[in-house]
XYZ file of C-alpha atoms in Angstrom:
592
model
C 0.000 0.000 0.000
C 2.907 2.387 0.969
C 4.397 1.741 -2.315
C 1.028 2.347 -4.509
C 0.856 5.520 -2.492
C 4.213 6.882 -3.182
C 3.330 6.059 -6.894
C 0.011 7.668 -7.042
C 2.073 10.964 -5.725
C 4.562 10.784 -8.456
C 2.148 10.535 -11.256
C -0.466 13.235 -9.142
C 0.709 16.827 -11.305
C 2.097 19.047 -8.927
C 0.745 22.559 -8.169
C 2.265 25.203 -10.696
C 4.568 27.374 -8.952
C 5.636 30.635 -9.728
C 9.532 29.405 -9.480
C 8.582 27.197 -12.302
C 7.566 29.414 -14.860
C 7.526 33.277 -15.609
C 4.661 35.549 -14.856
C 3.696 37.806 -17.788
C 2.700 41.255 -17.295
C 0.628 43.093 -20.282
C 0.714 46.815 -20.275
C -1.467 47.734 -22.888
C -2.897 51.674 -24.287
C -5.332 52.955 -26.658
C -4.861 54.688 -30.054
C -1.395 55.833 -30.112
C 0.847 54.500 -33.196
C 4.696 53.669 -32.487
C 5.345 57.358 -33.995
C 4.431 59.273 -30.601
C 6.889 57.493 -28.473
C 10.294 59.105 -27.982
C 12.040 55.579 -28.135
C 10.373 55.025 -31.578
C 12.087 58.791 -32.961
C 9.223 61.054 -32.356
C 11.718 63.970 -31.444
C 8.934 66.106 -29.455
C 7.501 63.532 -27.311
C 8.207 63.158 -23.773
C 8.408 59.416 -22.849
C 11.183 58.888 -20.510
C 9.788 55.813 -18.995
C 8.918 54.047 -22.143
C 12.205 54.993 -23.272
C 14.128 53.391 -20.733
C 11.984 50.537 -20.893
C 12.940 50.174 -24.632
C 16.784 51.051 -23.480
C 16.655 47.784 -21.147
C 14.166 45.783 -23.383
C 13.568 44.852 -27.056
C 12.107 47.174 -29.121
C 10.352 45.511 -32.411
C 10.608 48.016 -35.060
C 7.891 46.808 -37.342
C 4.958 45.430 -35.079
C 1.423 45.584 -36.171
C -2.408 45.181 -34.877
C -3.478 43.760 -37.929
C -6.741 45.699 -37.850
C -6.589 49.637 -37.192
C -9.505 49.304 -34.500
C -9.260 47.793 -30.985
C -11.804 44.972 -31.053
C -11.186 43.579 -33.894
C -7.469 43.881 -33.281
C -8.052 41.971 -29.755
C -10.036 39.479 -31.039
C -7.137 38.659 -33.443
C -5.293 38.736 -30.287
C -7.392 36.572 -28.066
C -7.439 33.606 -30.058
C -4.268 33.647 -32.318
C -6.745 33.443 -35.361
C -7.296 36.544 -37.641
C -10.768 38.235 -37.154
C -11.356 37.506 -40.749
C -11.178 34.108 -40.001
C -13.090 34.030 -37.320
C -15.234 36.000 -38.861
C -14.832 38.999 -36.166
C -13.682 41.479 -38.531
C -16.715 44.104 -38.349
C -16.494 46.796 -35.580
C -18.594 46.324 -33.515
C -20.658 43.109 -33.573
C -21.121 39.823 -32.098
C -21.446 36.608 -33.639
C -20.536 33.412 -32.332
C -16.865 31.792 -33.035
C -16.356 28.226 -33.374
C -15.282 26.431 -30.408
C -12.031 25.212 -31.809
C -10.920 29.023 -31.741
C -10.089 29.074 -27.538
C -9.239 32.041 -26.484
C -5.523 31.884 -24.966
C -6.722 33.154 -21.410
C -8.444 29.881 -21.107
C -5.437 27.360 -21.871
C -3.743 29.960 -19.528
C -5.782 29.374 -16.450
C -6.238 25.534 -17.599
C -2.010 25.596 -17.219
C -2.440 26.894 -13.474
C -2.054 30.804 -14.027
C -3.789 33.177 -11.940
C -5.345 35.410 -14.715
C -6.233 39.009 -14.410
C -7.330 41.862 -16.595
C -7.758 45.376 -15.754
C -9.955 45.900 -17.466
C -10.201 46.079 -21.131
C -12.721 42.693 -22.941
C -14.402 44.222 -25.614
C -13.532 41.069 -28.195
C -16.314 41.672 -31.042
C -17.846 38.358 -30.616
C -20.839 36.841 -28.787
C -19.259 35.407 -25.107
C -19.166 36.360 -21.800
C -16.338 38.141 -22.007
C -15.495 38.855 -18.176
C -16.019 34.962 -17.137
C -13.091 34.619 -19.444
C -10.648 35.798 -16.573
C -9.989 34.917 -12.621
C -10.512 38.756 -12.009
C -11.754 41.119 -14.768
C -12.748 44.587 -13.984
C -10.781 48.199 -12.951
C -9.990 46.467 -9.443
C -8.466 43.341 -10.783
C -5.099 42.682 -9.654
C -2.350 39.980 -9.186
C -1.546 40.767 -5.974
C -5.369 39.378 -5.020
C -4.387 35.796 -5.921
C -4.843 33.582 -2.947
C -1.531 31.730 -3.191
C 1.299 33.544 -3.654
C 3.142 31.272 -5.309
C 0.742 30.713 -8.151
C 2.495 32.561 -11.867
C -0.017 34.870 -13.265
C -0.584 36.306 -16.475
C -2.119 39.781 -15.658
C -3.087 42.949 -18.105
C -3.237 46.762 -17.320
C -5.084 48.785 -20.102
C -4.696 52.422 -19.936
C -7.303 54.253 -21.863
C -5.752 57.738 -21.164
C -5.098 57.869 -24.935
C -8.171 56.828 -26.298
C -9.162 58.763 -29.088
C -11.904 60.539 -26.796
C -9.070 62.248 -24.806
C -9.274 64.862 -27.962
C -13.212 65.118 -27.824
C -13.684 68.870 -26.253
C -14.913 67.877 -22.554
C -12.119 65.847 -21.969
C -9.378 67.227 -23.962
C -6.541 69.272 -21.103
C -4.537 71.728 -22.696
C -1.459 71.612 -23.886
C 1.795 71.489 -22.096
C 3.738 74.972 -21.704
C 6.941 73.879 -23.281
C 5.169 72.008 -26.479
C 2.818 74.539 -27.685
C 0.558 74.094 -31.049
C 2.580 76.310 -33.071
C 5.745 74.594 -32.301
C 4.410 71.185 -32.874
C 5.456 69.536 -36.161
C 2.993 68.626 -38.189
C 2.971 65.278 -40.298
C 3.132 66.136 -43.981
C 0.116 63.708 -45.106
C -2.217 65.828 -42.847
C -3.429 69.318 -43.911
C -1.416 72.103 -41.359
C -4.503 73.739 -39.603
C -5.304 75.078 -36.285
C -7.157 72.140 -34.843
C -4.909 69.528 -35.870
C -1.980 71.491 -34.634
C -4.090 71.829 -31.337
C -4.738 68.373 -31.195
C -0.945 66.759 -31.810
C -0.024 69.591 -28.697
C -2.813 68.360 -27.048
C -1.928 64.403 -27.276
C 1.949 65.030 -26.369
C 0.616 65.988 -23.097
C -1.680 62.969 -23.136
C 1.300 60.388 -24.079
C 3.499 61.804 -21.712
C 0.328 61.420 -18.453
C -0.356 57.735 -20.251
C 4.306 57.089 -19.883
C 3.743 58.197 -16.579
C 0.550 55.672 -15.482
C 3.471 53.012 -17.328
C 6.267 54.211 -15.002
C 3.567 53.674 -11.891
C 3.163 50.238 -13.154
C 6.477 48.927 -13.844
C 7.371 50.485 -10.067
C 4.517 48.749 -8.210
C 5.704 45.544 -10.167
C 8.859 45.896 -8.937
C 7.564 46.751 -4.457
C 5.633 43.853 -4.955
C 9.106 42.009 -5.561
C 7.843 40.307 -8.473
C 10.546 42.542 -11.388
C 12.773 39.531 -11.175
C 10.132 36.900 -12.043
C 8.353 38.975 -14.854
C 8.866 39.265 -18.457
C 7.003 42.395 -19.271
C 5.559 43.890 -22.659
C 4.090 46.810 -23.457
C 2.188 47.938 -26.742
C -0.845 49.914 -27.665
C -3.957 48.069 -29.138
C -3.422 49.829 -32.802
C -2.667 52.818 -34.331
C -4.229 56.806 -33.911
C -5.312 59.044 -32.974
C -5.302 61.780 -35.722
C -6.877 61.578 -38.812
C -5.944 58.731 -41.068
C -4.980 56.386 -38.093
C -6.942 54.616 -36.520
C -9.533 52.699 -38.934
C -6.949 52.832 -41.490
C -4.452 50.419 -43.033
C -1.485 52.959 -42.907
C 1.440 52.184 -40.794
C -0.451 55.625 -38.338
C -2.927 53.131 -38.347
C -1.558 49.757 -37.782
C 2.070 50.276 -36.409
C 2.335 49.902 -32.757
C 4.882 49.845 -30.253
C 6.083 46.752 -29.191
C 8.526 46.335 -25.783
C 9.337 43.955 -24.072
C 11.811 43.690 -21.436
C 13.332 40.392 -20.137
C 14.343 40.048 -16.539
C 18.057 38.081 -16.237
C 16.218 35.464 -14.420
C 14.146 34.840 -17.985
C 16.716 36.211 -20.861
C 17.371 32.966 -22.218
C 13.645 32.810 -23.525
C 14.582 35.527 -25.666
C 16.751 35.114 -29.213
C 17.447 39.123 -28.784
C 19.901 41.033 -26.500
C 18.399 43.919 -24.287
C 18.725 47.157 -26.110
C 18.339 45.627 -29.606
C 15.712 46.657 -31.990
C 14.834 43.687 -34.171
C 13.369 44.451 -37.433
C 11.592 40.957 -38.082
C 7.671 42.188 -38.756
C 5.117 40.793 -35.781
C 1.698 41.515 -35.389
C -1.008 40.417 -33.205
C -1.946 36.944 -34.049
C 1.765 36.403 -33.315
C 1.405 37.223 -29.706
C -1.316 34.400 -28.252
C 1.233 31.573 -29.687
C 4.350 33.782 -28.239
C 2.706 33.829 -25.069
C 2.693 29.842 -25.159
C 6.147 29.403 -26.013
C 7.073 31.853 -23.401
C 5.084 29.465 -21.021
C 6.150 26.019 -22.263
C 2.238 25.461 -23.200
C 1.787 23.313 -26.898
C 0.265 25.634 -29.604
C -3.027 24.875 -30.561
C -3.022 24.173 -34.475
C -6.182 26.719 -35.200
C -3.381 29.846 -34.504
C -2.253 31.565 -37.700
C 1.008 33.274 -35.982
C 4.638 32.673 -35.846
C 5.906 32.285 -31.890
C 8.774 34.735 -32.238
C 10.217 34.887 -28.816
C 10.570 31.517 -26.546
C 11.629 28.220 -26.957
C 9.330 27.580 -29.703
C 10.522 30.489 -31.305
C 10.241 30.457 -35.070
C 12.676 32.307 -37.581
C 10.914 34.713 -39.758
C 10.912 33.820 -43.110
C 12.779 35.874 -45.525
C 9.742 37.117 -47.126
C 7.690 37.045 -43.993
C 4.687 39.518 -44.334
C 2.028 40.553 -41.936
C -1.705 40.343 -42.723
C -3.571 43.700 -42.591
C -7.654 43.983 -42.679
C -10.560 46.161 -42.365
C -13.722 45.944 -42.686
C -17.422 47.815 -41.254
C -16.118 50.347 -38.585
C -19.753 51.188 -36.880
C -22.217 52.572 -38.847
C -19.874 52.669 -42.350
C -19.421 49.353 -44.874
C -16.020 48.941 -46.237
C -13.407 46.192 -47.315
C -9.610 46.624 -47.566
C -6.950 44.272 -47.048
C -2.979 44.393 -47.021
C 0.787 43.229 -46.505
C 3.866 44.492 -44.753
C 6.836 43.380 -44.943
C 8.080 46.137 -42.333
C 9.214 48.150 -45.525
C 6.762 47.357 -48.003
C 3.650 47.986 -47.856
C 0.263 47.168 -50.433
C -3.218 48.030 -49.741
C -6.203 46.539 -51.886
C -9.564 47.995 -51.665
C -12.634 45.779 -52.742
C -14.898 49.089 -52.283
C -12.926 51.563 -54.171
C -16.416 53.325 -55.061
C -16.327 54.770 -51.421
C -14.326 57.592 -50.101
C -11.640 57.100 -47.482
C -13.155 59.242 -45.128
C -15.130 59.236 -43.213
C -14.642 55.571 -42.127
C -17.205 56.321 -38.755
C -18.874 59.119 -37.448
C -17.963 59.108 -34.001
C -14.206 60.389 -34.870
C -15.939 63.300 -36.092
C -15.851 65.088 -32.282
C -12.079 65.937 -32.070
C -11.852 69.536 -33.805
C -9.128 68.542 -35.826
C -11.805 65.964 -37.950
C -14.078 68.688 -38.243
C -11.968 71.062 -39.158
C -10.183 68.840 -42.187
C -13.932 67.824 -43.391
C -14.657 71.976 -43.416
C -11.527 72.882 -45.385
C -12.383 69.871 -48.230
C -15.721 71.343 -48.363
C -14.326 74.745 -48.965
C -11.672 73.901 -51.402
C -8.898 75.105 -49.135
C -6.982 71.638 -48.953
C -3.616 70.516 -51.479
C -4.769 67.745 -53.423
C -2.942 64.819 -51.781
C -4.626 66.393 -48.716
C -8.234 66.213 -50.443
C -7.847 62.797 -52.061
C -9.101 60.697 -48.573
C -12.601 62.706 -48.842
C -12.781 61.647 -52.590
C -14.286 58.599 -54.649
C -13.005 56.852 -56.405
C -10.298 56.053 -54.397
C -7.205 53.485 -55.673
C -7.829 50.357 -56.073
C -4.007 49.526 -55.593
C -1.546 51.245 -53.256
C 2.056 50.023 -52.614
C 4.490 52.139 -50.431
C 7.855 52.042 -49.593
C 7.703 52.796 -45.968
C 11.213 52.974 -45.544
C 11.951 56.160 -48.161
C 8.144 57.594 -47.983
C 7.476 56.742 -43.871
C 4.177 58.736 -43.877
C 2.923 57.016 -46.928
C 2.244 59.606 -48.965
C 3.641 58.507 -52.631
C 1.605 55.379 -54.148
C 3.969 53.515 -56.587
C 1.746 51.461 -57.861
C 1.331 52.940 -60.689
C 4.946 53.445 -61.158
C 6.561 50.214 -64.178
C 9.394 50.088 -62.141
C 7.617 48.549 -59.038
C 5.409 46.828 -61.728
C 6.760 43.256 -60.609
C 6.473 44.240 -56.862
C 3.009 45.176 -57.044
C 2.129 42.265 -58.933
C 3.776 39.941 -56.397
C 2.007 41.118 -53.296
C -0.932 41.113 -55.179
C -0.913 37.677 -55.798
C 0.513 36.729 -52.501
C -2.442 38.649 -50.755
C -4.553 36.622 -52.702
C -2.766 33.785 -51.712
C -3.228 34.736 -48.054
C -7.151 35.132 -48.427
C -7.490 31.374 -49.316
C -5.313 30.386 -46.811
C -6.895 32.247 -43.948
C -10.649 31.653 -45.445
C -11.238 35.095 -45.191
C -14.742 36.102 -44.405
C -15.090 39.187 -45.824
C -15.434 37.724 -49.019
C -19.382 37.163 -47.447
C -20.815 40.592 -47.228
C -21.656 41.226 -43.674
C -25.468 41.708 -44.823
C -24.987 38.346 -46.282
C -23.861 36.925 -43.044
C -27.382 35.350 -41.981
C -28.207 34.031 -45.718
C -24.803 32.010 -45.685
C -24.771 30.375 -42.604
C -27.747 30.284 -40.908
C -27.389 29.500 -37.144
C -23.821 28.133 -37.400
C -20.518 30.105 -36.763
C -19.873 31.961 -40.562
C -16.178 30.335 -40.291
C -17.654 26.947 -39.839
C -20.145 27.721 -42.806
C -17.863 29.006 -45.285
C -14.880 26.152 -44.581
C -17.791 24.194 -46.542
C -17.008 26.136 -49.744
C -15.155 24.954 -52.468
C -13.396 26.778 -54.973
C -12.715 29.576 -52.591
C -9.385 30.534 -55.509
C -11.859 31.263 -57.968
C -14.239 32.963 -55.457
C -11.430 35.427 -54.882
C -10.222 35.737 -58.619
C -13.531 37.281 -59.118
C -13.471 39.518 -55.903
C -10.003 41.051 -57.207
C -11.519 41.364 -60.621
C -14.799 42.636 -59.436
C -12.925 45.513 -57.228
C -10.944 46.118 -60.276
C -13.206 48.617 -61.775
C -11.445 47.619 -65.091
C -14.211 47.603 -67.975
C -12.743 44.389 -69.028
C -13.769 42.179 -66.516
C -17.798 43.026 -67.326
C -18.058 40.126 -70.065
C -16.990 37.589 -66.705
C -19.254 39.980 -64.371
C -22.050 38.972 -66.567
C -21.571 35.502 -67.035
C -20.943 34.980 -63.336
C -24.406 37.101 -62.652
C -26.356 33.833 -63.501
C -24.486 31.478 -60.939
C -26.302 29.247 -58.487
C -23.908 29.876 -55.708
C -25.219 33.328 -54.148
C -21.368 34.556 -53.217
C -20.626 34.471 -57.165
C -23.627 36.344 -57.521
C -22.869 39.075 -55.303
C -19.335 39.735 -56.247
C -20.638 39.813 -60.043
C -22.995 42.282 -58.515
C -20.628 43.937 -56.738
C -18.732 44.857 -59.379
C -20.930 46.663 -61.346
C -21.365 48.689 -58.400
C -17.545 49.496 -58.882
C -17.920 50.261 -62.403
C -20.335 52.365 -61.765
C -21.079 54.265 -65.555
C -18.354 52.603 -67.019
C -20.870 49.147 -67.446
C -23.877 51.242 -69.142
C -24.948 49.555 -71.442
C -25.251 46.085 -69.185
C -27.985 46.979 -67.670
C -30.565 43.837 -69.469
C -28.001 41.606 -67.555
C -28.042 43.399 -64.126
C -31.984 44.461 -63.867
C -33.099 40.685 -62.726
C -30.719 40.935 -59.935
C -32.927 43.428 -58.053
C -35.090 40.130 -57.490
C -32.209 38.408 -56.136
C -33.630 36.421 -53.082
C -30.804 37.122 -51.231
C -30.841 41.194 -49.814
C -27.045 41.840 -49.999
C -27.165 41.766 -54.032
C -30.354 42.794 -54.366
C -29.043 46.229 -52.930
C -25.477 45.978 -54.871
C -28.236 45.879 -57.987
C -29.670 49.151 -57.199
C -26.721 50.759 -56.013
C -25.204 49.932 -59.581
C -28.237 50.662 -61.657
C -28.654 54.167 -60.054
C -24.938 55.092 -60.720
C -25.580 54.129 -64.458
C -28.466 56.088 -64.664
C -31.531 54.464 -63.735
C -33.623 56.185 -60.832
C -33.542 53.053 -58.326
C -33.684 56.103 -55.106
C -37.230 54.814 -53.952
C -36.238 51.131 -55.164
C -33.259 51.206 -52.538
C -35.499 53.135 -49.233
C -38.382 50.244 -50.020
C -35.871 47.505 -48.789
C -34.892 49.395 -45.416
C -37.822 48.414 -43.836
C -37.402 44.930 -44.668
C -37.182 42.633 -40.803
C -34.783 40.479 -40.012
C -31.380 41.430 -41.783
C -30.005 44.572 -39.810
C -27.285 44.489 -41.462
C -28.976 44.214 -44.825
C -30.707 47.513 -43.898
C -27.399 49.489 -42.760
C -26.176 48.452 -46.134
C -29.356 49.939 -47.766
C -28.676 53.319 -45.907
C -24.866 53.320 -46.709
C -25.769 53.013 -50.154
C -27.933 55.833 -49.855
C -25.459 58.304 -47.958
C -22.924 57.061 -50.492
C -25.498 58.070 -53.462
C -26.254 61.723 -51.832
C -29.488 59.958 -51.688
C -32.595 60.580 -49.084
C -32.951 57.813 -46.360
C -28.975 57.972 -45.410
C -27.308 58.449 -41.895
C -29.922 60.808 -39.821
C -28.746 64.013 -39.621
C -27.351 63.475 -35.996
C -24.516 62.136 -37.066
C -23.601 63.676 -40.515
C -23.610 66.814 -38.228
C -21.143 65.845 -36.538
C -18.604 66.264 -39.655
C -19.667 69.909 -40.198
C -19.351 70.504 -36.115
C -22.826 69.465 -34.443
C -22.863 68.394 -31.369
C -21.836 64.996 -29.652
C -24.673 62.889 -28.741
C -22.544 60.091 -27.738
């Protein structure tokens, strides 16, 4: 008996103790690209403790949030699976994920870590998002854990710098030594007033948010846990001025990655302290990091590369991160992209749209409202102008390296003709990979898959390459690809159909004279192309104005009917956005 007992001890798991493995501690903030950080060569900010952070810590040059808005960016996050897998790539919504997709807190806690999250959920997806964590809320803390020897994995999100901290009854002023007129001004933003106010105004706000950091990292260290924790910190995309957050420019997308390695935990880490790496990582890189870091097996559903730990893999030599986005609130729109770190191509699949506005709700920091009044009175430079214009390009490529604020788009330039025409393809490439869901219009979502996840629904489809061929060729707004638009109008398979659809919306007046094919779509059974059909018809001339307002009243398919009424704001058509909101571009008040 004393023998079965000492065996039934040595095959009993042990408890998990903090000796054993590191704790991880997440600093995280809101809106602010890697350009406002001192460390990252923003020569008027004011970040002494990130900087010395960076100084003792790695600094990744080229990280990325994949998506330029926060929940789908942490949804990416949460589960090491791209939103647009997932099918998690519209802000804000919430429909269910397959199971297979766990989120990593959950293999976390299941590994004996004491998880905590102050207090930022918010993952775009129908779940209990709290009963995720040990502790979730603005009280939640590591030092609350029962047994002190239990790792934890615990998160600190500082909203300081959310993009509300320029909204008028929050903004402070700015500092004394950085006033607006000394502030530099990025050259792919018009130099007015209000946006000068606003960059003096969010130096002060980055240097309060390094602060909150510094208070962190010091509490970390009185609670004698520095020597036991490896510690990152990064913000959850891009911002806060106009074209950054919701867009797929580096303002948008590039973050600032640190991450400091006590001696105790160094070897976990391929890179000295100090060093700047220049390897691209992005989100859905940091939920199978986290495991490697840990020692926990990587589920096979992530999509990212482990890039620090013992499972740490190389990046490939033509490693390239994913970029997406896709409905921010109340306005429909699909773009996708790659990065290399240096270069950089952007596809739009609704080039019909203009750039801005991509929401409303930006449209209460002065420096919006004032760039919307000067396009409206003809007072901006034309590459200033060009993001409140439609069409926009179909095709950008960038060379973020000589052209950092992604101003110059080479891709119409022959000698970047092979380039171009290799991230193309490889973005295409990446789209059948992932299964990207956008390639089901959001208003479609409920027609495709009924009650089950729309990943699990679309993994049943199957010639997904020649589902995207005509997406790329639809988007094109190339007259032609209208003989294959036809044809492809009378397909079975209602995804076909709408892309066909779709891209006589893009064409716009160039397909007049197609109209015999196109008019039967408006009985389409299916609402998303039904609406693509009268969008299309009225641009070519056909009064479809009262066609489009009879299906917004139509139950059932919300998203069907905020299609409808972008189509109609899009058309300078009645039955658009009330006027609450499209006041807000011309100054109205906030109602949020």
């Amino acid at each position: 008996m004393k023998h079965l007992c000492i065996l039934f001890l040595l095959l009993t798991p042990l408890p998990l103790l903090a000796a054993d493995r590191p704790n991880i501690l997440w600093i995280t903030s809101e809106d602010n690209g890697a350009h406002w950080l001192g460390c990252y060569g923003n020569a008027q900010a004011q970040t002494p403790n990130l900087d010395a952070m960076a100084a003792n810590g790695i600094r990744f040059q080229n990280a990325y949030s994949n998506a330029p808005v926060c929940a789908v960016a942490r949804s990416t996050l949460l589960r090491g699976a791209y939103a647009t897998t997932t099918g998690t790539q519209h802000m804000r919504s919430s429909y269910p994920v397959e199971e297979r997709f766990v989120p990593y807190v959950t293999s976390l806690r299941e590994a004996g870590y004491y998880c905590t999250n102050a207090k930022k959920t918010d993952y775009n997806a129908k779940m209990k998002d709290r009963d995720l964590w040990d502790s979730c809320g603005k009280n939640a803390h590591y030092r609350k854990r029962k047994d002190k020897d239990q790792p934890f994995f615990a998160i600190f999100n500082i909203e300081t710098s959310h993009e509300s901290s320029l909204f008028p009854y929050k903004k402070p002023e700015p500092n004394e030594q950085l006033p607006p007129e000394k502030v530099i001004v990025p050259p792919y933003l018009p130099d007015l007033p209000e946006i000068r106010s606003d960059i003096a105004v969010y130096h002060r706000i980055i240097g309060i948010l390094d602060g909150q950091v510094g208070g962190i990292l010091k509490e970390l260290e009185e609670q004698g846990h520095a020597e036991d924790t490896i510690v990152f910190y990064y913000s959850d995309h891009g911002g806060v001025l106009p074209r950054g957050k919701r867009y797929l420019k580096d303002t948008g997308l590039k973050v600032p990655m640190i991450v400091h390695f006590p001696e105790k935990w160094a070897h976990l880490s391929p890179f000295k302290a100090g060093s700047a790496p220049e390897e691209p990582v992005a989100f859905v890189d940091l939920a199978p990091t986290l495991f490697s870091l840990l020692g926990i097996d990587i589920p096979e559903q992530m999509q990212g590369r482990p890039f620090l730990g013992k499972k740490r893999e190389q990046a490939a030599k033509d490693e390239m991160e994913f970029l997406f986005g896709d409905r921010f609130d109340e306005i429909v729109g699909m773009r996708r992209g790659l990065t290399d770190g240096r270069w950089k191509y952007i596809r739009r699949f609704t080039p019909h749209i203009p750039a801005a506005p991509y929401s409303f709700y930006q449209f209460s920091q002065d420096g919006w409202v004032a760039y919307y009044k000067a396009w409206k009175e003809g007072k901006l430079k034309p590459e200033h102008a060009r993001i409140w214009e439609s069409p926009q390009p179909v095709e950008e490529l960038f060379d973020t390296q000589s052209d950092p604020w992604e101003i110059h788009n080479l891709a119409g330039d022959p000698a970047h003709a092979e380039r171009l025409k290799s991230m193309r393809e490889a973005l295409k490439q990446r789209m059948i990979e992932t299964r990207d869901t956008g390639l089901i219009p959001e208003s479609m979502f409920k027609d495709y898959s009924g009650k089950d996840p729309i990943s699990k629904a679309f993994a049943r489809y199957e010639n997904l390459p020649a589902l995207v061929e005509l997406a790329f060729a639809a988007s094109s707004g190339d007259p032609a690809v209208l003989p294959k638009l036809v044809e492809k109008l009378k397909s079975e398979d209602m995804l076909t159909r709408y892309w066909a659809t779709h891209g006589f919306m893009v064409l716009g007046k160039k397909a007049k004279g197609a109209e015999e094919a196109l008019i039967p779509m408006t009985e389409d059974p299916v609402d998303g192309i039904r609406i693509a059909a009268g969008h299309a018809l009225h641009l070519m001339g056909h009064d479809h104005a009262e066609f489009l307002r009879g299906l917004i009243d139509r139950r059932g398919n919300d998203m069907a009917q905020l299609a409808v009424t972008n189509s109609l704001w899009v058309l300078g058509l009645e039955g658009g956005f009330p006027k609450k909101l499209t006041d807000k571009m011309i100054g109205g008040k906030d109602d949020k």
